[in-house]
């Protein structure tokens, strides 16, 4: 193999590595930009709820806001998915933005308990059958 062939092969390899690194950097940058906002463009009928701002690392303003269903205890109910769960999730996130919903639970009285993680407060948002936020704990 001549010197010129070796040089051209090395340049092709260097160019391929540079292109791969650029693609990875663009992917990571795009992911970071997409996940940097805390905006939840959600429409719902959560107008009845008072919006409590979330500030990472600071305690929430209260332990309970609004009404918690009578006789409710953590771990009760049935995990649900689908359109109704999506509406309950949207209402909860509109009232309490900044967290991540990991499940929606249908309670015995027909209301929903939206369980929110990655926030200091609230962890349980209670949504009525009409998808209005009634309370949070």
mmCIF file of N, CA and C in Angstrom:
data_model
loop_
_atom_site.group_PDB
_atom_site.id
_atom_site.type_symbol
_atom_site.label_atom_id
_atom_site.label_comp_id
_atom_site.label_asym_id
_atom_site.label_seq_id
_atom_site.Cartn_x
_atom_site.Cartn_y
_atom_site.Cartn_z
ATOM 1 N N UNK A 1 0.853 -1.162 0.000
ATOM 2 C CA UNK A 1 0.000 0.000 0.000
ATOM 3 C C UNK A 1 0.906 1.233 0.000
ATOM 4 N N UNK A 2 0.604 2.163 -0.848
ATOM 5 C CA UNK A 2 1.438 3.354 -0.963
ATOM 6 C C UNK A 2 1.109 4.355 0.127
ATOM 7 N N UNK A 3 1.979 5.304 0.278
ATOM 8 C CA UNK A 3 1.819 6.350 1.277
ATOM 9 C C UNK A 3 0.522 7.127 1.060
ATOM 10 N N UNK A 4 0.209 7.439 -0.165
ATOM 11 C CA UNK A 4 -0.997 8.218 -0.487
ATOM 12 C C UNK A 4 -2.258 7.429 -0.099
ATOM 13 N N UNK A 5 -2.266 6.125 -0.380
ATOM 14 C CA UNK A 5 -3.430 5.322 -0.008
ATOM 15 C C UNK A 5 -3.622 5.283 1.505
ATOM 16 N N UNK A 6 -2.534 5.154 2.248
ATOM 17 C CA UNK A 6 -2.618 5.164 3.706
ATOM 18 C C UNK A 6 -3.128 6.496 4.218
ATOM 19 N N UNK A 7 -2.652 7.559 3.642
ATOM 20 C CA UNK A 7 -3.071 8.899 4.048
ATOM 21 C C UNK A 7 -4.559 9.104 3.777
ATOM 22 N N UNK A 8 -5.036 8.700 2.613
ATOM 23 C CA UNK A 8 -6.461 8.844 2.276
ATOM 24 C C UNK A 8 -7.334 7.975 3.188
ATOM 25 N N UNK A 9 -6.883 6.763 3.497
ATOM 26 C CA UNK A 9 -7.638 5.890 4.380
ATOM 27 C C UNK A 9 -7.746 6.506 5.780
ATOM 28 N N UNK A 10 -6.652 7.081 6.268
ATOM 29 C CA UNK A 10 -6.642 7.716 7.582
ATOM 30 C C UNK A 10 -7.587 8.914 7.601
ATOM 31 N N UNK A 11 -7.613 9.692 6.517
ATOM 32 C CA UNK A 11 -8.518 10.853 6.447
ATOM 33 C C UNK A 11 -9.978 10.416 6.447
ATOM 34 N N UNK A 12 -10.287 9.335 5.732
ATOM 35 C CA UNK A 12 -11.656 8.826 5.717
ATOM 36 C C UNK A 12 -12.069 8.375 7.115
ATOM 37 N N UNK A 13 -11.175 7.691 7.807
ATOM 38 C CA UNK A 13 -11.468 7.231 9.151
ATOM 39 C C UNK A 13 -11.686 8.419 10.086
ATOM 40 N N UNK A 14 -10.814 9.412 9.998
ATOM 41 C CA UNK A 14 -10.942 10.603 10.837
ATOM 42 C C UNK A 14 -12.251 11.331 10.540
ATOM 43 N N UNK A 15 -12.617 11.449 9.272
ATOM 44 C CA UNK A 15 -13.856 12.119 8.894
ATOM 45 C C UNK A 15 -15.072 11.343 9.406
ATOM 46 N N UNK A 16 -15.016 10.017 9.348
ATOM 47 C CA UNK A 16 -16.131 9.201 9.843
ATOM 48 C C UNK A 16 -16.291 9.343 11.350
ATOM 49 N N UNK A 17 -15.190 9.341 12.066
ATOM 50 C CA UNK A 17 -15.247 9.507 13.517
ATOM 51 C C UNK A 17 -15.790 10.885 13.871
ATOM 52 N N UNK A 18 -15.341 11.916 13.164
ATOM 53 C CA UNK A 18 -15.821 13.275 13.425
ATOM 54 C C UNK A 18 -17.315 13.386 13.146
ATOM 55 N N UNK A 19 -17.783 12.780 12.065
ATOM 56 C CA UNK A 19 -19.213 12.831 11.742
ATOM 57 C C UNK A 19 -20.035 12.106 12.808
ATOM 58 N N UNK A 20 -19.548 10.965 13.271
ATOM 59 C CA UNK A 20 -20.248 10.229 14.327
ATOM 60 C C UNK A 20 -20.304 11.019 15.624
ATOM 61 N N UNK A 21 -19.194 11.655 15.992
ATOM 62 C CA UNK A 21 -19.165 12.463 17.212
ATOM 63 C C UNK A 21 -20.109 13.653 17.098
ATOM 64 N N UNK A 22 -20.166 14.277 15.925
ATOM 65 C CA UNK A 22 -21.078 15.404 15.723
ATOM 66 C C UNK A 22 -22.530 14.953 15.845
ATOM 67 N N UNK A 23 -22.847 13.796 15.300
ATOM 68 C CA UNK A 23 -24.219 13.287 15.385
ATOM 69 C C UNK A 23 -24.606 13.004 16.836
ATOM 70 N N UNK A 24 -23.690 12.435 17.593
ATOM 71 C CA UNK A 24 -23.963 12.159 19.008
ATOM 72 C C UNK A 24 -24.150 13.462 19.767
ATOM 73 N N UNK A 25 -23.281 14.449 19.508
ATOM 74 C CA UNK A 25 -23.393 15.736 20.195
ATOM 75 C C UNK A 25 -24.718 16.418 19.875
ATOM 76 N N UNK A 26 -25.139 16.369 18.616
ATOM 77 C CA UNK A 26 -26.426 16.960 18.240
ATOM 78 C C UNK A 26 -27.583 16.245 18.929
ATOM 79 N N UNK A 27 -27.510 14.929 19.015
ATOM 80 C CA UNK A 27 -28.563 14.177 19.690
ATOM 81 C C UNK A 27 -28.659 14.517 21.167
ATOM 82 N N UNK A 28 -27.524 14.592 21.829
ATOM 83 C CA UNK A 28 -27.515 14.938 23.260
ATOM 84 C C UNK A 28 -28.019 16.362 23.460
ATOM 85 N N UNK A 29 -27.577 17.280 22.612
ATOM 86 C CA UNK A 29 -28.030 18.673 22.716
ATOM 87 C C UNK A 29 -29.526 18.800 22.491
ATOM 88 N N UNK A 30 -30.038 18.094 21.499
ATOM 89 C CA UNK A 30 -31.475 18.127 21.241
ATOM 90 C C UNK A 30 -32.275 17.564 22.390
ATOM 91 N N UNK A 31 -31.795 16.478 22.972
ATOM 92 C CA UNK A 31 -32.460 15.889 24.130
ATOM 93 C C UNK A 31 -32.469 16.867 25.302
ATOM 94 N N UNK A 32 -31.333 17.527 25.546
ATOM 95 C CA UNK A 32 -31.239 18.477 26.655
ATOM 96 C C UNK A 32 -32.179 19.655 26.448
ATOM 97 N N UNK A 33 -32.256 20.154 25.239
ATOM 98 C CA UNK A 33 -33.148 21.280 24.951
ATOM 99 C C UNK A 33 -34.603 20.861 25.113
ATOM 100 N N UNK A 34 -34.945 19.681 24.612
ATOM 101 C CA UNK A 34 -36.335 19.222 24.699
ATOM 102 C C UNK A 34 -36.775 19.028 26.137
ATOM 103 N N UNK A 35 -35.870 18.637 27.008
ATOM 104 C CA UNK A 35 -36.233 18.369 28.400
ATOM 105 C C UNK A 35 -35.916 19.516 29.335
ATOM 106 N N UNK A 36 -35.494 20.646 28.812
ATOM 107 C CA UNK A 36 -35.098 21.748 29.692
ATOM 108 C C UNK A 36 -36.278 22.579 30.176
ATOM 109 N N UNK A 37 -37.368 22.593 29.461
ATOM 110 C CA UNK A 37 -38.511 23.413 29.862
ATOM 111 C C UNK A 37 -39.405 22.685 30.824
ATOM 112 N N UNK A 38 -40.079 23.446 31.682
ATOM 113 C CA UNK A 38 -41.042 22.841 32.590
ATOM 114 C C UNK A 38 -42.450 23.201 32.166
ATOM 115 N N UNK A 39 -42.590 23.673 30.935
ATOM 116 C CA UNK A 39 -43.901 24.069 30.442
ATOM 117 C C UNK A 39 -44.715 22.840 30.111
ATOM 118 N N UNK A 40 -45.908 22.790 30.593
ATOM 119 C CA UNK A 40 -46.834 21.722 30.254
ATOM 120 C C UNK A 40 -47.966 22.347 29.463
ATOM 121 N N UNK A 41 -47.934 22.197 28.155
ATOM 122 C CA UNK A 41 -48.997 22.757 27.328
ATOM 123 C C UNK A 41 -50.188 21.821 27.405
ATOM 124 N N UNK A 42 -50.920 21.952 28.479
ATOM 125 C CA UNK A 42 -52.019 21.051 28.752
ATOM 126 C C UNK A 42 -53.288 21.871 28.898
ATOM 127 N N UNK A 43 -54.336 21.409 28.267
ATOM 128 C CA UNK A 43 -55.605 22.076 28.485
ATOM 129 C C UNK A 43 -56.483 21.125 29.272
ATOM 130 N N UNK A 44 -57.191 21.660 30.205
ATOM 131 C CA UNK A 44 -58.051 20.834 31.038
ATOM 132 C C UNK A 44 -59.002 21.725 31.791
ATOM 133 N N UNK A 45 -59.874 21.126 32.547
ATOM 134 C CA UNK A 45 -60.834 21.909 33.303
ATOM 135 C C UNK A 45 -60.392 22.009 34.755
ATOM 136 N N UNK A 46 -59.142 22.367 34.963
ATOM 137 C CA UNK A 46 -58.599 22.472 36.315
ATOM 138 C C UNK A 46 -58.682 23.897 36.840
ATOM 139 N N UNK A 47 -59.608 24.676 36.312
ATOM 140 C CA UNK A 47 -59.722 26.071 36.713
ATOM 141 C C UNK A 47 -60.133 26.232 38.169
ATOM 142 N N UNK A 48 -60.759 25.212 38.753
ATOM 143 C CA UNK A 48 -61.214 25.311 40.129
ATOM 144 C C UNK A 48 -60.060 25.198 41.119
ATOM 145 N N UNK A 49 -58.911 24.708 40.671
ATOM 146 C CA UNK A 49 -57.787 24.491 41.576
ATOM 147 C C UNK A 49 -56.900 25.727 41.641
ATOM 148 N N UNK A 50 -56.313 25.917 42.790
ATOM 149 C CA UNK A 50 -55.336 26.980 42.973
ATOM 150 C C UNK A 50 -53.978 26.437 42.544
ATOM 151 N N UNK A 51 -53.310 27.127 41.663
ATOM 152 C CA UNK A 51 -52.016 26.681 41.186
ATOM 153 C C UNK A 51 -50.966 27.022 42.227
ATOM 154 N N UNK A 52 -50.210 26.015 42.637
ATOM 155 C CA UNK A 52 -49.137 26.195 43.603
ATOM 156 C C UNK A 52 -47.831 26.056 42.848
ATOM 157 N N UNK A 53 -47.013 27.110 42.798
ATOM 158 C CA UNK A 53 -45.757 27.001 42.046
ATOM 159 C C UNK A 53 -44.799 26.030 42.716
ATOM 160 N N UNK A 54 -44.000 25.386 41.905
ATOM 161 C CA UNK A 54 -43.033 24.427 42.405
ATOM 162 C C UNK A 54 -41.643 25.011 42.263
ATOM 163 N N UNK A 55 -40.888 24.969 43.337
ATOM 164 C CA UNK A 55 -39.505 25.417 43.329
ATOM 165 C C UNK A 55 -38.653 24.268 43.839
ATOM 166 N N UNK A 56 -37.878 23.692 42.946
ATOM 167 C CA UNK A 56 -37.066 22.514 43.264
ATOM 168 C C UNK A 56 -36.184 22.769 44.489
ATOM 169 N N UNK A 57 -36.199 21.836 45.423
ATOM 170 C CA UNK A 57 -35.374 21.928 46.615
ATOM 171 C C UNK A 57 -35.999 22.675 47.767
ATOM 172 N N UNK A 58 -37.190 23.239 47.571
ATOM 173 C CA UNK A 58 -37.868 23.964 48.638
ATOM 174 C C UNK A 58 -39.117 23.196 49.049
ATOM 175 N N UNK A 59 -39.454 23.210 50.337
ATOM 176 C CA UNK A 59 -40.652 22.487 50.776
ATOM 177 C C UNK A 59 -41.917 23.136 50.227
ATOM 178 N N UNK A 60 -42.944 22.347 50.073
ATOM 179 C CA UNK A 60 -44.218 22.857 49.609
ATOM 180 C C UNK A 60 -44.882 23.738 50.646
ATOM 181 N N UNK A 61 -45.863 24.550 50.230
ATOM 182 C CA UNK A 61 -46.483 25.495 51.145
ATOM 183 C C UNK A 61 -47.436 24.874 52.155
ATOM 184 N N UNK A 62 -47.932 23.669 51.904
ATOM 185 C CA UNK A 62 -48.901 23.064 52.818
ATOM 186 C C UNK A 62 -48.868 21.554 52.656
ATOM 187 N N UNK A 63 -49.446 20.859 53.606
ATOM 188 C CA UNK A 63 -49.540 19.407 53.512
ATOM 189 C C UNK A 63 -50.786 18.974 52.743
ATOM 190 N N UNK A 64 -51.894 19.697 52.927
ATOM 191 C CA UNK A 64 -53.147 19.365 52.258
ATOM 192 C C UNK A 64 -53.786 20.650 51.753
ATOM 193 N N UNK A 65 -54.253 20.611 50.502
ATOM 194 C CA UNK A 65 -54.981 21.736 49.919
ATOM 195 C C UNK A 65 -56.274 21.179 49.351
ATOM 196 N N UNK A 66 -57.376 21.875 49.588
ATOM 197 C CA UNK A 66 -58.656 21.426 49.058
ATOM 198 C C UNK A 66 -59.173 20.220 49.812
ATOM 199 N N UNK A 67 -59.896 19.349 49.112
ATOM 200 C CA UNK A 67 -60.515 18.189 49.743
ATOM 201 C C UNK A 67 -59.823 16.900 49.330
ATOM 202 N N UNK A 68 -59.538 16.091 50.327
ATOM 203 C CA UNK A 68 -59.040 14.737 50.108
ATOM 204 C C UNK A 68 -60.242 13.819 50.300
ATOM 205 N N UNK A 69 -60.479 12.864 49.411
ATOM 206 C CA UNK A 69 -61.648 11.988 49.553
ATOM 207 C C UNK A 69 -61.709 11.315 50.924
ATOM 208 N N UNK A 70 -62.893 11.265 51.476
ATOM 209 C CA UNK A 70 -63.095 10.652 52.799
ATOM 210 C C UNK A 70 -62.692 9.183 52.746
ATOM 211 N N UNK A 71 -61.953 8.766 53.730
ATOM 212 C CA UNK A 71 -61.550 7.372 53.815
ATOM 213 C C UNK A 71 -60.426 6.983 52.881
ATOM 214 N N UNK A 72 -59.836 7.943 52.195
ATOM 215 C CA UNK A 72 -58.748 7.619 51.267
ATOM 216 C C UNK A 72 -57.474 7.297 52.037
ATOM 217 N N UNK A 73 -56.754 6.298 51.566
ATOM 218 C CA UNK A 73 -55.427 6.018 52.092
ATOM 219 C C UNK A 73 -54.538 5.613 50.920
ATOM 220 N N UNK A 74 -53.264 5.931 51.031
ATOM 221 C CA UNK A 74 -52.323 5.630 49.951
ATOM 222 C C UNK A 74 -52.329 4.137 49.653
ATOM 223 N N UNK A 75 -52.284 3.796 48.378
ATOM 224 C CA UNK A 75 -52.266 2.396 47.961
ATOM 225 C C UNK A 75 -53.626 1.823 47.644
ATOM 226 N N UNK A 76 -54.695 2.600 47.837
ATOM 227 C CA UNK A 76 -56.032 2.092 47.531
ATOM 228 C C UNK A 76 -56.426 2.513 46.128
ATOM 229 N N UNK A 77 -57.321 1.763 45.518
ATOM 230 C CA UNK A 77 -57.812 2.075 44.192
ATOM 231 C C UNK A 77 -57.213 1.160 43.136
ATOM 232 N N UNK A 78 -57.587 1.426 41.884
ATOM 233 C CA UNK A 78 -57.160 0.615 40.753
ATOM 234 C C UNK A 78 -56.423 1.487 39.752
ATOM 235 N N UNK A 79 -55.230 1.083 39.358
ATOM 236 C CA UNK A 79 -54.465 1.842 38.359
ATOM 237 C C UNK A 79 -55.200 1.765 37.030
ATOM 238 N N UNK A 80 -55.380 2.928 36.386
ATOM 239 C CA UNK A 80 -56.101 2.992 35.114
ATOM 240 C C UNK A 80 -55.238 3.671 34.062
ATOM 241 N N UNK A 81 -55.570 3.389 32.801
ATOM 242 C CA UNK A 81 -54.943 4.025 31.648
ATOM 243 C C UNK A 81 -56.045 4.418 30.680
ATOM 244 N N UNK A 82 -55.692 5.054 29.606
ATOM 245 C CA UNK A 82 -56.672 5.414 28.588
ATOM 246 C C UNK A 82 -57.048 6.880 28.642
ATOM 247 N N UNK A 83 -58.146 7.198 27.963
ATOM 248 C CA UNK A 83 -58.568 8.589 27.792
ATOM 249 C C UNK A 83 -58.899 9.261 29.129
ATOM 250 N N UNK A 84 -59.615 8.563 30.004
ATOM 251 C CA UNK A 84 -59.979 9.161 31.295
ATOM 252 C C UNK A 84 -58.732 9.427 32.136
ATOM 253 N N UNK A 85 -57.797 8.495 32.133
ATOM 254 C CA UNK A 85 -56.554 8.691 32.879
ATOM 255 C C UNK A 85 -55.767 9.865 32.303
ATOM 256 N N UNK A 86 -55.766 9.993 30.983
ATOM 257 C CA UNK A 86 -55.072 11.111 30.337
ATOM 258 C C UNK A 86 -55.698 12.458 30.717
ATOM 259 N N UNK A 87 -57.038 12.497 30.801
ATOM 260 C CA UNK A 87 -57.712 13.738 31.193
ATOM 261 C C UNK A 87 -57.414 14.089 32.646
ATOM 262 N N UNK A 88 -57.404 13.091 33.518
ATOM 263 C CA UNK A 88 -57.081 13.336 34.928
ATOM 264 C C UNK A 88 -55.641 13.826 35.062
ATOM 265 N N UNK A 89 -54.741 13.210 34.321
ATOM 266 C CA UNK A 89 -53.336 13.610 34.333
ATOM 267 C C UNK A 89 -53.179 15.051 33.856
ATOM 268 N N UNK A 90 -53.858 15.410 32.778
ATOM 269 C CA UNK A 90 -53.778 16.768 32.239
ATOM 270 C C UNK A 90 -54.291 17.793 33.245
ATOM 271 N N UNK A 91 -55.384 17.480 33.924
ATOM 272 C CA UNK A 91 -55.935 18.406 34.917
ATOM 273 C C UNK A 91 -54.971 18.589 36.086
ATOM 274 N N UNK A 92 -54.373 17.489 36.550
ATOM 275 C CA UNK A 92 -53.440 17.568 37.675
ATOM 276 C C UNK A 92 -52.196 18.374 37.308
ATOM 277 N N UNK A 93 -51.643 18.144 36.125
ATOM 278 C CA UNK A 93 -50.433 18.861 35.706
ATOM 279 C C UNK A 93 -50.717 20.327 35.406
ATOM 280 N N UNK A 94 -51.929 20.636 34.988
ATOM 281 C CA UNK A 94 -52.278 22.041 34.767
ATOM 282 C C UNK A 94 -52.334 22.788 36.097
ATOM 283 N N UNK A 95 -52.809 22.122 37.138
ATOM 284 C CA UNK A 95 -52.915 22.757 38.446
ATOM 285 C C UNK A 95 -51.588 22.756 39.192
ATOM 286 N N UNK A 96 -50.801 21.704 39.028
ATOM 287 C CA UNK A 96 -49.530 21.557 39.744
ATOM 288 C C UNK A 96 -48.429 21.172 38.766
ATOM 289 N N UNK A 97 -47.928 22.125 37.991
ATOM 290 C CA UNK A 97 -46.906 21.810 36.994
ATOM 291 C C UNK A 97 -45.549 21.531 37.643
ATOM 292 N N UNK A 98 -44.701 20.851 36.912
ATOM 293 C CA UNK A 98 -43.329 20.660 37.344
ATOM 294 C C UNK A 98 -42.967 19.250 37.725
ATOM 295 N N UNK A 99 -43.917 18.348 37.794
ATOM 296 C CA UNK A 99 -43.605 16.980 38.185
ATOM 297 C C UNK A 99 -43.837 16.010 37.046
ATOM 298 N N UNK A 100 -43.737 14.746 37.371
ATOM 299 C CA UNK A 100 -43.956 13.673 36.413
ATOM 300 C C UNK A 100 -45.012 12.740 36.982
ATOM 301 N N UNK A 101 -46.036 12.470 36.197
ATOM 302 C CA UNK A 101 -47.091 11.548 36.642
ATOM 303 C C UNK A 101 -46.621 10.127 36.358
ATOM 304 N N UNK A 102 -46.596 9.289 37.416
ATOM 305 C CA UNK A 102 -46.194 7.909 37.171
ATOM 306 C C UNK A 102 -47.372 6.950 37.191
ATOM 307 N N UNK A 103 -48.534 7.396 37.690
ATOM 308 C CA UNK A 103 -49.727 6.555 37.603
ATOM 309 C C UNK A 103 -50.978 7.373 37.933
ATOM 310 N N UNK A 104 -52.107 6.872 37.424
ATOM 311 C CA UNK A 104 -53.414 7.431 37.741
ATOM 312 C C UNK A 104 -54.234 6.294 38.334
ATOM 313 N N UNK A 105 -54.841 6.561 39.485
ATOM 314 C CA UNK A 105 -55.579 5.526 40.210
ATOM 315 C C UNK A 105 -57.050 5.928 40.289
ATOM 316 N N UNK A 106 -57.932 5.015 39.917
ATOM 317 C CA UNK A 106 -59.375 5.221 40.046
ATOM 318 C C UNK A 106 -59.772 4.795 41.448
ATOM 319 N N UNK A 107 -60.361 5.721 42.194
ATOM 320 C CA UNK A 107 -60.777 5.440 43.568
ATOM 321 C C UNK A 107 -62.173 4.837 43.586
ATOM 322 N N UNK A 108 -62.552 4.291 44.723
ATOM 323 C CA UNK A 108 -63.863 3.637 44.858
ATOM 324 C C UNK A 108 -65.023 4.580 44.605
ATOM 325 N N UNK A 109 -64.858 5.889 44.897
ATOM 326 C CA UNK A 109 -65.951 6.844 44.710
ATOM 327 C C UNK A 109 -66.008 7.404 43.285
ATOM 328 N N UNK A 110 -65.173 6.912 42.370
ATOM 329 C CA UNK A 110 -65.185 7.361 40.985
ATOM 330 C C UNK A 110 -64.238 8.513 40.698
ATOM 331 N N UNK A 111 -63.589 9.041 41.722
ATOM 332 C CA UNK A 111 -62.614 10.106 41.520
ATOM 333 C C UNK A 111 -61.256 9.489 41.200
ATOM 334 N N UNK A 112 -60.313 10.347 40.839
ATOM 335 C CA UNK A 112 -58.986 9.893 40.454
ATOM 336 C C UNK A 112 -57.937 10.435 41.424
ATOM 337 N N UNK A 113 -56.937 9.623 41.689
ATOM 338 C CA UNK A 113 -55.758 10.029 42.443
ATOM 339 C C UNK A 113 -54.605 9.996 41.443
ATOM 340 N N UNK A 114 -54.083 11.178 41.124
ATOM 341 C CA UNK A 114 -52.966 11.275 40.195
ATOM 342 C C UNK A 114 -51.700 11.348 41.040
ATOM 343 N N UNK A 115 -50.853 10.359 40.885
ATOM 344 C CA UNK A 115 -49.628 10.269 41.677
ATOM 345 C C UNK A 115 -48.494 10.944 40.923
ATOM 346 N N UNK A 116 -47.924 11.994 41.542
ATOM 347 C CA UNK A 116 -46.876 12.792 40.901
ATOM 348 C C UNK A 116 -45.553 12.540 41.620
ATOM 349 N N UNK A 117 -44.501 12.312 40.830
ATOM 350 C CA UNK A 117 -43.163 12.131 41.396
ATOM 351 C C UNK A 117 -42.252 13.240 40.889
ATOM 352 N N UNK A 118 -41.044 13.295 41.416
ATOM 353 C CA UNK A 118 -40.006 14.274 41.049
ATOM 354 C C UNK A 118 -40.369 15.681 41.513
ATOM 355 N N UNK A 119 -41.169 15.777 42.567
ATOM 356 C CA UNK A 119 -41.497 17.067 43.180
ATOM 357 C C UNK A 119 -41.461 16.901 44.693
ATOM 358 N N UNK A 120 -41.304 18.014 45.399
ATOM 359 C CA UNK A 120 -41.335 17.933 46.850
ATOM 360 C C UNK A 120 -42.780 17.901 47.360
ATOM 361 N N UNK A 121 -43.714 18.461 46.597
ATOM 362 C CA UNK A 121 -45.122 18.472 46.973
ATOM 363 C C UNK A 121 -45.932 18.906 45.772
ATOM 364 N N UNK A 122 -47.109 18.479 45.509
ATOM 365 C CA UNK A 122 -47.856 17.376 46.098
ATOM 366 C C UNK A 122 -47.500 16.052 45.419
ATOM 367 N N UNK A 123 -47.764 14.969 46.104
ATOM 368 C CA UNK A 123 -47.555 13.648 45.516
ATOM 369 C C UNK A 123 -48.875 13.029 45.082
ATOM 370 N N UNK A 124 -49.962 13.476 45.684
ATOM 371 C CA UNK A 124 -51.284 12.961 45.337
ATOM 372 C C UNK A 124 -52.182 14.143 44.992
ATOM 373 N N UNK A 125 -52.687 14.164 43.764
ATOM 374 C CA UNK A 125 -53.639 15.196 43.338
ATOM 375 C C UNK A 125 -54.950 14.477 43.063
ATOM 376 N N UNK A 126 -56.014 14.977 43.686
ATOM 377 C CA UNK A 126 -57.319 14.334 43.576
ATOM 378 C C UNK A 126 -58.170 15.073 42.551
ATOM 379 N N UNK A 127 -58.632 14.320 41.546
ATOM 380 C CA UNK A 127 -59.376 14.871 40.423
ATOM 381 C C UNK A 127 -60.766 14.248 40.428
ATOM 382 N N UNK A 128 -61.787 15.106 40.272
ATOM 383 C CA UNK A 128 -63.178 14.628 40.315
ATOM 384 C C UNK A 128 -63.541 13.854 39.049
ATOM 385 N N UNK A 129 -64.757 13.299 39.056
ATOM 386 C CA UNK A 129 -65.279 12.592 37.885
ATOM 387 C C UNK A 129 -65.388 13.522 36.680
ATOM 388 N N UNK A 130 -65.556 14.836 36.960
ATOM 389 C CA UNK A 130 -65.674 15.848 35.893
ATOM 390 C C UNK A 130 -64.318 16.425 35.511
ATOM 391 N N UNK A 131 -63.239 15.848 36.035
ATOM 392 C CA UNK A 131 -61.864 16.235 35.753
ATOM 393 C C UNK A 131 -61.530 17.635 36.251
ATOM 394 N N UNK A 132 -62.091 17.966 37.414
ATOM 395 C CA UNK A 132 -61.719 19.181 38.139
ATOM 396 C C UNK A 132 -60.842 18.760 39.303
ATOM 397 N N UNK A 133 -59.794 19.538 39.578
ATOM 398 C CA UNK A 133 -58.923 19.210 40.699
ATOM 399 C C UNK A 133 -59.620 19.642 41.979
ATOM 400 N N UNK A 134 -59.824 18.675 42.899
ATOM 401 C CA UNK A 134 -60.509 18.937 44.152
ATOM 402 C C UNK A 134 -59.554 19.174 45.326
ATOM 403 N N UNK A 135 -58.377 18.560 45.282
ATOM 404 C CA UNK A 135 -57.454 18.699 46.393
ATOM 405 C C UNK A 135 -56.119 18.051 46.092
ATOM 406 N N UNK A 136 -55.206 18.252 47.033
ATOM 407 C CA UNK A 136 -53.869 17.677 46.874
ATOM 408 C C UNK A 136 -53.288 17.381 48.244
ATOM 409 N N UNK A 137 -52.436 16.387 48.258
ATOM 410 C CA UNK A 137 -51.759 16.019 49.512
ATOM 411 C C UNK A 137 -50.313 15.702 49.211
#
